[in-house]
PDB file of C-alpha atoms and ligand atoms in Angstrom:
ATOM      1  CA  MET A   1       0.000   0.069  -0.052  1.00 92.00           C
ATOM      2  CA  LEU A   2       0.979   3.610  -0.432  1.00 96.00           C
ATOM      3  CA  ASP A   3       0.123   6.652   1.635  1.00 97.00           C
ATOM      4  CA  TYR A   4       0.388   9.404  -0.951  1.00 98.00           C
ATOM      5  CA  HIS A   5      -1.236  12.226   0.892  1.00 98.00           C
ATOM      6  CA  LEU A   6       0.352  13.468   4.133  1.00 98.00           C
ATOM      7  CA  HIS A   7       0.416  16.788   5.860  1.00 97.00           C
ATOM      8  CA  LEU A   8       3.007  17.854   8.440  1.00 95.00           C
ATOM      9  CA  TRP A   9       0.789  20.477  10.352  1.00 91.00           C
ATOM     10  CA  PRO A  10      -2.922  20.322  11.614  1.00 89.00           C
ATOM     11  CA  HIS A  11      -5.177  22.999  10.409  1.00 86.00           C
ATOM     12  CA  GLY A  12      -5.425  25.493  13.283  1.00 83.00           C
ATOM     13  CA  GLU A  13      -1.879  25.226  14.317  1.00 80.00           C
ATOM     14  CA  ARG A  14       0.963  27.176  13.070  1.00 79.00           C
ATOM     15  CA  ASP A  15       3.688  25.376  11.022  1.00 74.00           C
ATOM     16  CA  ARG A  16       6.953  24.356  12.865  1.00 82.00           C
ATOM     17  CA  ALA A  17      10.161  23.983  10.968  1.00 84.00           C
ATOM     18  CA  PRO A  18       9.988  20.419   9.351  1.00 90.00           C
ATOM     19  CA  THR A  19      12.534  18.024  10.810  1.00 93.00           C
ATOM     20  CA  LEU A  20      13.956  14.732   9.680  1.00 95.00           C
ATOM     21  CA  GLU A  21      12.713  13.156  12.970  1.00 95.00           C
ATOM     22  CA  HIS A  22       9.236  14.120  12.033  1.00 94.00           C
ATOM     23  CA  LEU A  23       9.490  12.347   8.660  1.00 97.00           C
ATOM     24  CA  ARG A  24      11.247   9.251  10.309  1.00 97.00           C
ATOM     25  CA  SER A  25       8.279   8.793  12.745  1.00 97.00           C
ATOM     26  CA  TYR A  26       5.754   9.101   9.768  1.00 97.00           C
ATOM     27  CA  CYS A  27       7.715   6.369   7.776  1.00 97.00           C
ATOM     28  CA  GLU A  28       7.798   4.188  11.021  1.00 97.00           C
ATOM     29  CA  HIS A  29       4.126   4.562  11.455  1.00 97.00           C
ATOM     30  CA  ALA A  30       3.302   3.763   7.831  1.00 96.00           C
ATOM     31  CA  ALA A  31       5.589   0.766   7.701  1.00 95.00           C
ATOM     32  CA  ALA A  32       3.869  -0.762  10.621  1.00 95.00           C
ATOM     33  CA  ALA A  33       0.465  -0.389   8.901  1.00 93.00           C
ATOM     34  CA  GLY A  34       1.969  -2.099   5.707  1.00 91.00           C
ATOM     35  CA  VAL A  35       2.568   1.076   3.719  1.00 94.00           C
ATOM     36  CA  THR A  36       5.716   0.856   1.715  1.00 93.00           C
ATOM     37  CA  GLU A  37       6.101   4.448   0.365  1.00 96.00           C
ATOM     38  CA  ILE A  38       4.694   7.802   1.618  1.00 97.00           C
ATOM     39  CA  ALA A  39       4.348  11.296  -0.175  1.00 98.00           C
ATOM     40  CA  LEU A  40       4.611  14.297   1.807  1.00 98.00           C
ATOM     41  CA  THR A  41       1.947  16.523   0.245  1.00 98.00           C
ATOM     42  CA  GLU A  42       1.613  19.718   2.246  1.00 97.00           C
ATOM     43  CA  HIS A  43      -0.803  22.320   1.155  1.00 97.00           C
ATOM     44  CA  LEU A  44       0.616  24.903  -1.240  1.00 97.00           C
ATOM     45  CA  PHE A  45      -1.310  27.542   0.632  1.00 96.00           C
ATOM     46  CA  ARG A  46       0.587  26.897   3.765  1.00 95.00           C
ATOM     47  CA  PHE A  47       3.767  28.667   2.139  1.00 95.00           C
ATOM     48  CA  ARG A  48       4.760  32.222   1.945  1.00 95.00           C
ATOM     49  CA  GLN A  49       5.746  31.568  -1.630  1.00 95.00           C
ATOM     50  CA  ALA A  50       2.032  31.020  -2.462  1.00 94.00           C
ATOM     51  CA  ASP A  51       0.933  33.980  -0.386  1.00 94.00           C
ATOM     52  CA  HIS A  52       2.941  36.187  -2.788  1.00 89.00           C
ATOM     53  CA  LEU A  53       1.351  34.703  -5.875  1.00 93.00           C
ATOM     54  CA  LEU A  54      -2.279  34.046  -4.858  1.00 96.00           C
ATOM     55  CA  ARG A  55      -3.411  36.156  -1.924  1.00 96.00           C
ATOM     56  CA  GLY A  56      -6.619  37.691  -2.768  1.00 96.00           C
ATOM     57  CA  PHE A  57      -7.922  34.891  -5.171  1.00 96.00           C
ATOM     58  CA  TRP A  58     -11.231  35.104  -3.151  1.00 97.00           C
ATOM     59  CA  ARG A  59     -11.982  38.807  -3.809  1.00 96.00           C
ATOM     60  CA  ASP A  60     -14.555  38.140  -6.672  1.00 95.00           C
ATOM     61  CA  ASP A  61     -16.804  36.198  -4.253  1.00 97.00           C
ATOM     62  CA  PRO A  62     -20.012  38.354  -3.604  1.00 97.00           C
ATOM     63  CA  ASP A  63     -20.473  37.048  -0.043  1.00 97.00           C
ATOM     64  CA  ALA A  64     -18.529  39.502   2.359  1.00 97.00           C
ATOM     65  CA  ALA A  65     -18.779  36.978   5.378  1.00 97.00           C
ATOM     66  CA  LEU A  66     -17.101  34.177   3.153  1.00 98.00           C
ATOM     67  CA  ARG A  67     -14.445  36.737   1.952  1.00 98.00           C
ATOM     68  CA  ASP A  68     -13.591  37.664   5.390  1.00 97.00           C
ATOM     69  CA  SER A  69     -13.559  33.936   6.694  1.00 96.00           C
ATOM     70  CA  MET A  70     -11.344  33.190   3.769  1.00 97.00           C
ATOM     71  CA  ALA A  71      -8.914  35.962   4.329  1.00 97.00           C
ATOM     72  CA  GLY A  72      -8.334  35.076   7.815  1.00 96.00           C
ATOM     73  CA  TYR A  73      -7.980  31.458   7.038  1.00 96.00           C
ATOM     74  CA  TRP A  74      -5.329  32.189   4.316  1.00 96.00           C
ATOM     75  CA  SER A  75      -3.468  34.663   6.719  1.00 94.00           C
ATOM     76  CA  ASP A  76      -3.423  31.903   9.431  1.00 92.00           C
ATOM     77  CA  HIS A  77      -1.962  29.319   6.982  1.00 92.00           C
ATOM     78  CA  ALA A  78       0.374  31.062   4.504  1.00 90.00           C
ATOM     79  CA  ARG A  79       3.378  31.372   6.610  1.00 91.00           C
ATOM     80  CA  ALA A  80       5.913  28.353   6.008  1.00 94.00           C
ATOM     81  CA  ASP A  81       8.768  28.213   3.817  1.00 95.00           C
ATOM     82  CA  LEU A  82       8.574  26.184   0.791  1.00 96.00           C
ATOM     83  CA  ASP A  83      12.344  25.930   0.451  1.00 97.00           C
ATOM     84  CA  ASP A  84      12.716  24.530   3.948  1.00 96.00           C
ATOM     85  CA  TYR A  85       9.993  21.953   3.309  1.00 97.00           C
ATOM     86  CA  VAL A  86      11.576  20.822   0.118  1.00 98.00           C
ATOM     87  CA  ARG A  87      14.926  20.547   1.683  1.00 97.00           C
ATOM     88  CA  CYS A  88      13.682  18.560   4.545  1.00 97.00           C
ATOM     89  CA  VAL A  89      11.989  15.949   2.331  1.00 97.00           C
ATOM     90  CA  LEU A  90      14.893  15.580  -0.006  1.00 98.00           C
ATOM     91  CA  ALA A  91      17.121  15.128   3.107  1.00 97.00           C
ATOM     92  CA  ALA A  92      14.839  12.200   4.071  1.00 97.00           C
ATOM     93  CA  LYS A  93      14.886  10.794   0.476  1.00 97.00           C
ATOM     94  CA  ASP A  94      18.781  11.086   0.674  1.00 97.00           C
ATOM     95  CA  GLU A  95      18.791   9.004   4.017  1.00 96.00           C
ATOM     96  CA  GLY A  96      16.968   6.349   2.288  1.00 97.00           C
ATOM     97  CA  LEU A  97      13.615   6.667   3.736  1.00 97.00           C
ATOM     98  CA  PRO A  98      10.750   5.703   1.577  1.00 97.00           C
ATOM     99  CA  VAL A  99       9.487   9.149   0.914  1.00 98.00           C
ATOM    100  CA  VAL A 100       8.663  11.205  -2.173  1.00 98.00           C
ATOM    101  CA  LEU A 101       8.372  14.988  -2.414  1.00 98.00           C
ATOM    102  CA  GLY A 102       4.830  16.184  -3.140  1.00 98.00           C
ATOM    103  CA  LEU A 103       2.439  18.921  -2.658  1.00 98.00           C
ATOM    104  CA  GLU A 104      -1.316  19.407  -2.480  1.00 98.00           C
ATOM    105  CA  VAL A 105      -2.305  22.120  -5.061  1.00 98.00           C
ATOM    106  CA  ASP A 106      -5.680  23.837  -4.923  1.00 98.00           C
ATOM    107  CA  TYR A 107      -7.361  24.972  -8.089  1.00 98.00           C
ATOM    108  CA  TYR A 108      -6.865  28.689  -8.799  1.00 97.00           C
ATOM    109  CA  ARG A 109      -9.103  29.559 -11.867  1.00 95.00           C
ATOM    110  CA  ASP A 110      -7.189  31.363 -14.404  1.00 94.00           C
ATOM    111  CA  ARG A 111      -4.028  31.322 -12.334  1.00 96.00           C
ATOM    112  CA  MET A 112      -2.662  27.816 -12.779  1.00 97.00           C
ATOM    113  CA  ASP A 113      -0.062  28.724 -15.329  1.00 97.00           C
ATOM    114  CA  GLU A 114       1.489  30.921 -12.534  1.00 97.00           C
ATOM    115  CA  VAL A 115       1.187  28.095  -9.975  1.00 98.00           C
ATOM    116  CA  SER A 116       2.965  25.773 -12.336  1.00 98.00           C
ATOM    117  CA  ALA A 117       5.635  28.316 -13.007  1.00 97.00           C
ATOM    118  CA  LEU A 118       6.369  28.488  -9.354  1.00 97.00           C
ATOM    119  CA  LEU A 119       6.379  24.841  -8.833  1.00 98.00           C
ATOM    120  CA  ALA A 120       8.603  24.090 -11.850  1.00 97.00           C
ATOM    121  CA  GLY A 121      11.307  25.479  -9.814  1.00 96.00           C
ATOM    122  CA  TYR A 122      11.286  22.539  -7.488  1.00 98.00           C
ATOM    123  CA  PRO A 123      12.036  18.784  -7.872  1.00 98.00           C
ATOM    124  CA  PHE A 124       8.503  17.437  -6.954  1.00 98.00           C
ATOM    125  CA  ASP A 125       7.627  13.859  -7.478  1.00 98.00           C
ATOM    126  CA  VAL A 126       3.904  14.103  -7.367  1.00 98.00           C
ATOM    127  CA  LEU A 127       1.335  16.885  -7.248  1.00 98.00           C
ATOM    128  CA  LEU A 128      -2.061  16.402  -5.872  1.00 98.00           C
ATOM    129  CA  GLY A 129      -4.846  18.443  -7.462  1.00 98.00           C
ATOM    130  CA  SER A 130      -7.672  19.498  -5.064  1.00 98.00           C
ATOM    131  CA  VAL A 131     -10.787  21.569  -4.969  1.00 98.00           C
ATOM    132  CA  HIS A 132     -11.584  22.598  -1.397  1.00 98.00           C
ATOM    133  CA  TRP A 133     -13.214  25.852  -2.189  1.00 97.00           C
ATOM    134  CA  LEU A 134     -15.804  27.333  -4.562  1.00 98.00           C
ATOM    135  CA  GLY A 135     -15.010  31.004  -4.694  1.00 97.00           C
ATOM    136  CA  ALA A 136     -14.476  31.964  -1.023  1.00 98.00           C
ATOM    137  CA  TRP A 137     -16.571  29.038   0.276  1.00 98.00           C
ATOM    138  CA  ARG A 138     -14.617  26.441   2.254  1.00 98.00           C
ATOM    139  CA  PHE A 139     -17.464  23.753   1.627  1.00 98.00           C
ATOM    140  CA  ASP A 140     -15.410  20.986   3.431  1.00 98.00           C
ATOM    141  CA  ASP A 141     -14.383  22.992   6.506  1.00 97.00           C
ATOM    142  CA  VAL A 142     -16.752  21.358   8.979  1.00 96.00           C
ATOM    143  CA  ARG A 143     -15.287  23.375  11.896  1.00 94.00           C
ATOM    144  CA  ASP A 144     -16.057  26.667  10.308  1.00 95.00           C
ATOM    145  CA  GLU A 145     -19.554  27.973  11.132  1.00 96.00           C
ATOM    146  CA  VAL A 146     -19.665  30.581   8.407  1.00 96.00           C
ATOM    147  CA  SER A 147     -18.759  27.904   5.846  1.00 97.00           C
ATOM    148  CA  MET A 148     -21.182  25.317   7.075  1.00 98.00           C
ATOM    149  CA  ALA A 149     -24.040  27.762   7.226  1.00 97.00           C
ATOM    150  CA  GLN A 150     -23.832  27.950   3.533  1.00 98.00           C
ATOM    151  CA  TRP A 151     -25.142  24.328   3.288  1.00 98.00           C
ATOM    152  CA  SER A 152     -28.477  25.552   4.643  1.00 97.00           C
ATOM    153  CA  VAL A 153     -28.902  28.385   2.008  1.00 96.00           C
ATOM    154  CA  ARG A 154     -27.346  26.741  -1.066  1.00 97.00           C
ATOM    155  CA  ASP A 155     -28.767  24.212  -3.441  1.00 97.00           C
ATOM    156  CA  VAL A 156     -27.083  20.895  -2.904  1.00 98.00           C
ATOM    157  CA  ASP A 157     -27.317  19.879  -6.541  1.00 98.00           C
ATOM    158  CA  ALA A 158     -25.870  23.217  -7.685  1.00 98.00           C
ATOM    159  CA  ALA A 159     -22.910  22.972  -5.173  1.00 98.00           C
ATOM    160  CA  TRP A 160     -22.119  19.440  -6.531  1.00 98.00           C
ATOM    161  CA  ALA A 161     -22.413  20.626 -10.087  1.00 98.00           C
ATOM    162  CA  ASP A 162     -20.027  23.641  -9.501  1.00 98.00           C
ATOM    163  CA  TYR A 163     -17.490  21.458  -7.703  1.00 98.00           C
ATOM    164  CA  THR A 164     -17.574  18.988 -10.525  1.00 98.00           C
ATOM    165  CA  THR A 165     -16.925  21.775 -12.993  1.00 98.00           C
ATOM    166  CA  ALA A 166     -13.928  23.051 -10.949  1.00 98.00           C
ATOM    167  CA  MET A 167     -12.580  19.435 -10.883  1.00 98.00           C
ATOM    168  CA  GLU A 168     -12.942  19.076 -14.613  1.00 98.00           C
ATOM    169  CA  GLU A 169     -11.273  22.425 -15.142  1.00 98.00           C
ATOM    170  CA  LEU A 170      -8.415  21.465 -12.784  1.00 98.00           C
ATOM    171  CA  ALA A 171      -7.923  18.107 -14.620  1.00 98.00           C
ATOM    172  CA  ALA A 172      -7.864  19.953 -18.013  1.00 98.00           C
ATOM    173  CA  THR A 173      -5.085  22.260 -16.926  1.00 98.00           C
ATOM    174  CA  GLY A 174      -2.594  19.330 -16.663  1.00 97.00           C
ATOM    175  CA  ALA A 175      -0.981  21.050 -13.759  1.00 98.00           C
ATOM    176  CA  CYS A 176      -1.178  18.013 -11.297  1.00 98.00           C
ATOM    177  CA  ASP A 177      -0.948  14.282 -11.302  1.00 98.00           C
ATOM    178  CA  VAL A 178      -3.500  12.978  -8.957  1.00 98.00           C
ATOM    179  CA  LEU A 179      -7.185  13.952  -8.407  1.00 98.00           C
ATOM    180  CA  ALA A 180      -7.256  14.166  -4.489  1.00 98.00           C
ATOM    181  CA  HIS A 181     -10.426  13.204  -2.448  1.00 98.00           C
ATOM    182  CA  PRO A 182     -12.318  13.133  -5.761  1.00 98.00           C
ATOM    183  CA  ASP A 183     -15.805  13.522  -4.094  1.00 98.00           C
ATOM    184  CA  LEU A 184     -14.654  15.898  -1.335  1.00 98.00           C
ATOM    185  CA  ILE A 185     -17.949  17.882  -1.949  1.00 98.00           C
ATOM    186  CA  LYS A 186     -19.737  15.284   0.253  1.00 98.00           C
ATOM    187  CA  ALA A 187     -17.507  15.998   3.223  1.00 98.00           C
ATOM    188  CA  ALA A 188     -20.114  17.774   5.250  1.00 98.00           C
ATOM    189  CA  GLY A 189     -22.547  14.950   4.551  1.00 98.00           C
ATOM    190  CA  ARG A 190     -24.623  16.696   1.987  1.00 98.00           C
ATOM    191  CA  ARG A 191     -25.541  14.698  -1.136  1.00 97.00           C
ATOM    192  CA  PRO A 192     -27.795  15.235  -4.129  1.00 97.00           C
ATOM    193  CA  GLN A 193     -30.560  12.855  -4.765  1.00 94.00           C
ATOM    194  CA  ALA A 194     -28.941  11.723  -8.014  1.00 95.00           C
ATOM    195  CA  PRO A 195     -25.161  12.068  -7.864  1.00 98.00           C
ATOM    196  CA  ASP A 196     -24.609   9.830 -10.969  1.00 98.00           C
ATOM    197  CA  GLU A 197     -24.079  12.624 -13.508  1.00 98.00           C
ATOM    198  CA  CYS A 198     -21.379  14.193 -11.107  1.00 98.00           C
ATOM    199  CA  TRP A 199     -19.779  10.715 -10.844  1.00 98.00           C
ATOM    200  CA  ASP A 200     -19.746  10.277 -14.578  1.00 98.00           C
ATOM    201  CA  ARG A 201     -18.259  13.465 -15.103  1.00 98.00           C
ATOM    202  CA  LEU A 202     -15.478  13.048 -12.424  1.00 98.00           C
ATOM    203  CA  ALA A 203     -14.561   9.760 -13.802  1.00 98.00           C
ATOM    204  CA  GLU A 204     -14.426  11.281 -17.420  1.00 98.00           C
ATOM    205  CA  ALA A 205     -12.122  14.146 -16.190  1.00 98.00           C
ATOM    206  CA  ALA A 206      -9.713  11.659 -14.771  1.00 98.00           C
ATOM    207  CA  ALA A 207      -9.740   9.399 -17.718  1.00 98.00           C
ATOM    208  CA  SER A 208      -9.362  12.008 -20.306  1.00 98.00           C
ATOM    209  CA  SER A 209      -6.665  14.005 -18.416  1.00 98.00           C
ATOM    210  CA  GLY A 210      -4.698  10.905 -17.755  1.00 98.00           C
ATOM    211  CA  MET A 211      -4.510  11.734 -14.047  1.00 98.00           C
ATOM    212  CA  ALA A 212      -4.582   9.121 -11.296  1.00 98.00           C
ATOM    213  CA  ALA A 213      -7.376   9.368  -8.730  1.00 98.00           C
ATOM    214  CA  GLU A 214      -7.068   8.945  -5.026  1.00 98.00           C
ATOM    215  CA  LEU A 215      -8.667   6.566  -2.605  1.00 98.00           C
ATOM    216  CA  SER A 216      -8.735   8.192   0.670  1.00 98.00           C
ATOM    217  CA  SER A 217      -9.626   7.053   4.243  1.00 98.00           C
ATOM    218  CA  ALA A 218     -10.203  10.807   5.301  1.00 98.00           C
ATOM    219  CA  GLY A 219     -13.880  10.721   4.472  1.00 98.00           C
ATOM    220  CA  TRP A 220     -14.467   8.296   7.297  1.00 98.00           C
ATOM    221  CA  ARG A 221     -13.298  10.908   9.638  1.00 98.00           C
ATOM    222  CA  LYS A 222     -15.729  13.455   8.327  1.00 98.00           C
ATOM    223  CA  PRO A 223     -19.531  13.639   8.473  1.00 98.00           C
ATOM    224  CA  ALA A 224     -19.587  11.979   5.097  1.00 98.00           C
ATOM    225  CA  GLN A 225     -18.640   8.713   6.844  1.00 98.00           C
ATOM    226  CA  GLU A 226     -17.242   6.909   3.942  1.00 98.00           C
ATOM    227  CA  ALA A 227     -14.056   6.831   1.930  1.00 98.00           C
ATOM    228  CA  TYR A 228     -13.423   9.291  -0.871  1.00 98.00           C
ATOM    229  CA  PRO A 229     -14.609   8.269  -3.419  1.00 98.00           C
ATOM    230  CA  ALA A 230     -17.914   6.625  -2.879  1.00 98.00           C
ATOM    231  CA  ASP A 231     -18.069   3.015  -4.075  1.00 98.00           C
ATOM    232  CA  PRO A 232     -19.962   3.869  -7.357  1.00 98.00           C
ATOM    233  CA  LEU A 233     -17.431   6.547  -8.303  1.00 98.00           C
ATOM    234  CA  LEU A 234     -14.444   4.113  -7.414  1.00 98.00           C
ATOM    235  CA  ALA A 235     -16.126   1.588  -9.589  1.00 98.00           C
ATOM    236  CA  ARG A 236     -16.124   4.076 -12.398  1.00 98.00           C
ATOM    237  CA  PHE A 237     -12.634   4.997 -12.110  1.00 98.00           C
ATOM    238  CA  VAL A 238     -11.746   1.142 -12.208  1.00 98.00           C
ATOM    239  CA  ASP A 239     -13.970   0.604 -15.297  1.00 98.00           C
ATOM    240  CA  ARG A 240     -12.341   3.429 -17.063  1.00 98.00           C
ATOM    241  CA  GLY A 241      -8.786   2.339 -16.332  1.00 98.00           C
ATOM    242  CA  VAL A 242      -7.898   5.304 -14.132  1.00 98.00           C
ATOM    243  CA  ALA A 243      -5.017   4.506 -11.961  1.00 98.00           C
ATOM    244  CA  LEU A 244      -5.299   4.828  -8.356  1.00 98.00           C
ATOM    245  CA  THR A 245      -3.201   5.954  -5.335  1.00 98.00           C
ATOM    246  CA  THR A 246      -4.149   5.252  -1.753  1.00 97.00           C
ATOM    247  CA  ALA A 247      -3.964   7.889   1.057  1.00 98.00           C
ATOM    248  CA  SER A 248      -4.895   8.983   4.659  1.00 98.00           C
ATOM    249  CA  ASP A 249      -4.617  12.717   4.229  1.00 98.00           C
ATOM    250  CA  ALA A 250      -3.275  12.579   7.741  1.00 97.00           C
ATOM    251  CA  HIS A 251      -2.512  16.029   9.299  1.00 95.00           C
ATOM    252  CA  GLY A 252      -0.624  14.341  12.228  1.00 95.00           C
ATOM    253  CA  LEU A 253       1.154  11.130  13.101  1.00 96.00           C
ATOM    254  CA  PRO A 254      -1.769   9.206  14.610  1.00 96.00           C
ATOM    255  CA  GLU A 255      -3.651   9.448  11.293  1.00 97.00           C
ATOM    256  CA  VAL A 256      -0.792   8.302   9.126  1.00 97.00           C
ATOM    257  CA  ALA A 257      -1.853   5.112   7.029  1.00 96.00           C
ATOM    258  CA  ASP A 258      -5.260   5.506   8.724  1.00 97.00           C
ATOM    259  CA  ARG A 259      -7.454   2.430   7.760  1.00 96.00           C
ATOM    260  CA  SER A 260      -5.017   1.454   4.839  1.00 94.00           C
ATOM    261  CA  ALA A 261      -6.289  -2.243   5.391  1.00 93.00           C
ATOM    262  CA  ASP A 262      -9.902  -1.172   4.659  1.00 95.00           C
ATOM    263  CA  LEU A 263      -8.787   0.741   1.563  1.00 95.00           C
ATOM    264  CA  ALA A 264      -6.963  -2.505   0.482  1.00 94.00           C
ATOM    265  CA  ALA A 265     -10.101  -4.453   0.942  1.00 93.00           C
ATOM    266  CA  MET A 266     -11.975  -1.999  -1.220  1.00 95.00           C
ATOM    267  CA  LEU A 267      -9.424  -2.254  -3.890  1.00 95.00           C
ATOM    268  CA  HIS A 268      -9.320  -6.009  -3.651  1.00 92.00           C
ATOM    269  CA  GLY A 269     -12.981  -6.221  -3.995  1.00 94.00           C
ATOM    270  CA  LEU A 270     -12.789  -4.588  -7.267  1.00 95.00           C
ATOM    271  CA  GLY A 271      -9.856  -6.690  -8.523  1.00 94.00           C
ATOM    272  CA  VAL A 272      -7.552  -3.679  -8.618  1.00 95.00           C
ATOM    273  CA  GLU A 273      -3.951  -5.228  -8.776  1.00 91.00           C
ATOM    274  CA  THR A 274      -1.674  -2.228  -8.977  1.00 96.00           C
ATOM    275  CA  LEU A 275      -1.342   1.332  -7.386  1.00 97.00           C
ATOM    276  CA  ARG A 276       0.176   4.309  -9.150  1.00 97.00           C
ATOM    277  CA  ALA A 277       3.283   5.813  -7.770  1.00 97.00           C
ATOM    278  CA  PHE A 278       5.380   8.733  -9.007  1.00 98.00           C
ATOM    279  CA  ARG A 279       9.006   9.871  -9.305  1.00 98.00           C
ATOM    280  CA  SER A 280       9.830  13.366 -10.699  1.00 98.00           C
ATOM    281  CA  ARG A 281       6.197  13.473 -11.751  1.00 98.00           C
ATOM    282  CA  GLU A 282       6.571  10.430 -13.951  1.00 98.00           C
ATOM    283  CA  PRO A 283       4.160   7.564 -13.148  1.00 98.00           C
ATOM    284  CA  HIS A 284       5.000   4.030 -12.486  1.00 97.00           C
ATOM    285  CA  ASP A 285       2.827   1.165 -11.053  1.00 96.00           C
ATOM    286  CA  VAL A 286       3.451  -0.794  -7.944  1.00 94.00           C
ATOM    287  CA  SER A 287       2.184  -4.397  -7.657  1.00 77.00           C
ATOM    288  CA  ALA A 288      -0.866  -5.755  -5.992  1.00 54.00           C
ATOM    289  CA  GLY A 289       1.397  -7.938  -3.991  1.00 60.00           C
ATOM    290  CA  ALA A 290       2.181  -5.106  -1.520  1.00 49.00           C
ATOM    291  CA  LEU A 291      -1.543  -4.325  -1.628  1.00 45.00           C
ATOM    292  CA  VAL A 292      -2.536  -7.663  -0.509  1.00 45.00           C
ATOM    293  CA  ALA A 293       0.245  -7.752   2.084  1.00 43.00           C
ATOM    294  CA  GLY A 294      -1.183  -4.568   3.552  1.00 41.00           C
ATOM    295  CA  SER A 295      -4.730  -5.873   3.734  1.00 38.00           C
TER     296      SER A 295
HETATM  297 ZN1  LIG B 301      -7.391  18.219   0.540  1.00 93.31          ZN
HETATM  298 ZN1  LIG B 302      -4.910  17.107   2.239  1.00 93.31          ZN
END
């Protein structure tokens, strides 16, 4: 198994200088759960370099409360140094730890060329592409009352459609390698009567872009109470030959490799025999042997 989605710092906590000791403990915890390789994929928005490039992306949102909430959230997060992060993960690789260098990149409409230009200056192995926000609305931030209140005033079908469109646009940019938590829009537990069209479109976005899709245990820790993606969307990915990664989306050591055996069981049930791994943003497959061993 892989854990290809890991953060160093919990939301709501300030970043600390990354250390080799921190990464060693992640690798030990992962290995104990049968995970053979991990990707560090901190949020791009946690870094000052992103602040210079992207601050204010939310300005066009018509909702002042959401704009204020996002401005505060952004300021709380955009403080770490990308160069320090990259140096630390590369040092772990040099030490022989089973680590690859990644980043979780949000979709910034009309600004992905600038994002790609920034990231091209670093030796990333894998870039996750994510949609956590629609305009200034953090639809998955279940701890934020301003964001969650929106679920009472918005149309759920429209929210899912807007999310799906953003994921399609993100995939079409070619800026990233893996569609992270592909149905994150369900995080707060709100689902449309008929999600099939969104599932079809998300599967098509992954297939036509050549991106891999992520199978993540993080949804079990949210009101959604199921893995990302839901079984019918995972089946669509498999049917269309979309490569898969597995992930915990841990934001701290106790969640590293969380429920990897349950993810392995899901894959096994669908006959998935390989997972996708990356080096220098080039894909390669790892065998189902490791997958069965982790189950
Ligand atoms: Zn995410
Ligand atoms: Zn994440």
